[in-house]
CSV table of C-alpha atoms and ligand atoms in Angstrom, one decimal:
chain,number,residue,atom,x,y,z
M,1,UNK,CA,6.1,24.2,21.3
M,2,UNK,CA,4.5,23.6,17.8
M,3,UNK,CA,6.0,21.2,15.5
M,4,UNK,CA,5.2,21.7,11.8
M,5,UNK,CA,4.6,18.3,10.0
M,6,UNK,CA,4.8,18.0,5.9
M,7,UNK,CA,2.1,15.8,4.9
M,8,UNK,CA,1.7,15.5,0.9
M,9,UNK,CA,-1.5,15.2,-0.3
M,10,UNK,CA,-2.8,11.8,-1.0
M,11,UNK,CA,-5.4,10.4,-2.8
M,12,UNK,CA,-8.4,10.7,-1.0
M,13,UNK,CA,-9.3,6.9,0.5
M,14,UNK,CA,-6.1,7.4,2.1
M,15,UNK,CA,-7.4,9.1,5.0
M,16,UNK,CA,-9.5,6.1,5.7
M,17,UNK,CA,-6.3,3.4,5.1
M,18,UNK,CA,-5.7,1.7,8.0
M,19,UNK,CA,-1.5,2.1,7.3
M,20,UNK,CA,-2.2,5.8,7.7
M,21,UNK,CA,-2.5,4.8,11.3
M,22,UNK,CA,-0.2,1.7,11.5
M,23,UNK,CA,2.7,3.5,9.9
M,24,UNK,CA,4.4,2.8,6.8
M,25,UNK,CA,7.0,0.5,7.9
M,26,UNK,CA,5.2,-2.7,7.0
M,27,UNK,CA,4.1,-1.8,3.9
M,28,UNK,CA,7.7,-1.4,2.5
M,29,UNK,CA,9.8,-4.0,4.3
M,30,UNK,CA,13.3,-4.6,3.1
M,31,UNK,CA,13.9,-7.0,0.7
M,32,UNK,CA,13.2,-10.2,1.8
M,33,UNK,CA,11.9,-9.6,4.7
M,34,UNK,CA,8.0,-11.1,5.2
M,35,UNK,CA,4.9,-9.0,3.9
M,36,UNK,CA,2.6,-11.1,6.0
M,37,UNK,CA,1.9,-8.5,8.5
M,38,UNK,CA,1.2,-5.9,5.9
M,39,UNK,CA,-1.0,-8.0,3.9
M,40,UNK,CA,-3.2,-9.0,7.3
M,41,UNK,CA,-3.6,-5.4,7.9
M,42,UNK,CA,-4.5,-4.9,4.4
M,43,UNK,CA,-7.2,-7.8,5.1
M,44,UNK,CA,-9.0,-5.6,7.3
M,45,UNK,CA,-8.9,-2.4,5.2
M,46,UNK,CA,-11.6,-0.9,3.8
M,47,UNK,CA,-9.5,0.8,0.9
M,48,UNK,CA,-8.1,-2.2,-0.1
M,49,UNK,CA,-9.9,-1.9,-3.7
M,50,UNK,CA,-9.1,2.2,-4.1
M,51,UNK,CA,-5.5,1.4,-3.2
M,52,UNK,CA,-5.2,-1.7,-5.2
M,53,UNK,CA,-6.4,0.2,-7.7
M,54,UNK,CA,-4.2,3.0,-7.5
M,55,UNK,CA,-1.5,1.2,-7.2
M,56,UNK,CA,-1.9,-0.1,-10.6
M,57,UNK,CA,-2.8,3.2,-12.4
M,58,UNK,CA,0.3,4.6,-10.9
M,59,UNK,CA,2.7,1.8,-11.4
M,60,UNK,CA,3.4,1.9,-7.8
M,61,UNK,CA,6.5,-0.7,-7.8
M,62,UNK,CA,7.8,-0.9,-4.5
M,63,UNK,CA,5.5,-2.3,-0.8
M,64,UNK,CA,2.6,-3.6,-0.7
M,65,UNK,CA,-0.6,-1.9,-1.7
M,66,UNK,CA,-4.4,-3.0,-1.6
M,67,UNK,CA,-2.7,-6.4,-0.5
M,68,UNK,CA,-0.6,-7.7,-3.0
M,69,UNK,CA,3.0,-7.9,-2.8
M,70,UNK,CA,5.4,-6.2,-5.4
M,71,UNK,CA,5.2,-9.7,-7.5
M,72,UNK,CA,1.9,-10.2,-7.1
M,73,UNK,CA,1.1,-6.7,-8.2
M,74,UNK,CA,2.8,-7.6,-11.2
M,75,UNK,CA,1.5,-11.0,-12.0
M,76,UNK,CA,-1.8,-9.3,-12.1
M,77,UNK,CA,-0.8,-6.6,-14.1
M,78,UNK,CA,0.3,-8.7,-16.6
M,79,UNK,CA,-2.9,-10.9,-16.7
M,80,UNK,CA,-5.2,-7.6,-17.2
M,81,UNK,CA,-6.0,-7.1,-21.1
B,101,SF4,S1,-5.1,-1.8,1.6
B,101,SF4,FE1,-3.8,-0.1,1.0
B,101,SF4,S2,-4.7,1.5,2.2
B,101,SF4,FE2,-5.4,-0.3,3.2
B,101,SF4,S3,-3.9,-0.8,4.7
B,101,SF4,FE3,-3.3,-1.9,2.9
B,101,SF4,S4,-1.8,-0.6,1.9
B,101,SF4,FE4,-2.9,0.7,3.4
């Protein structure tokens, strides 16, 4: 049986992200629910600095990307010039 799988195009560290094995679930919890599993995987992820900052150049809003949660994606955002 073959099972055709639709898989957009992503930037290109994310073939190396460690969530591209884990699954996404972590990295966009519900609200309220803890990030801290997320971020530890983040903590061993070599694309931590290409997905931080993509995250920023695309104004990702939602999960948790290169590490930082939504609010801290934000507070730093807002300390950049
Ligand atoms: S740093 Fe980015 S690419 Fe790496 S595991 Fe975290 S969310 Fe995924």
């Amino acid at each position: 049986m073959h099972i055709d799988t639709i898989t957009p195009a992503g930037p290109a560290w994310h073939a190396q992200a460690l969530c591209a094995q884990t699954g996404a679930d972590f990295f966009f919890p519900e609200p309220g629910s803890s990030v801290r599993e997320a971020k530890r995987i983040c903590g061993m992820c070599e694309m931590r600095s290409a997905c931080l900052e993509y995250a920023l150049a695309h104004d990702e809003r939602f999960g948790v990307w290169g590490g930082l949660s939504e609010k801290e994606r934000l507070q730093l955002r807002n300390t950049r010039p």
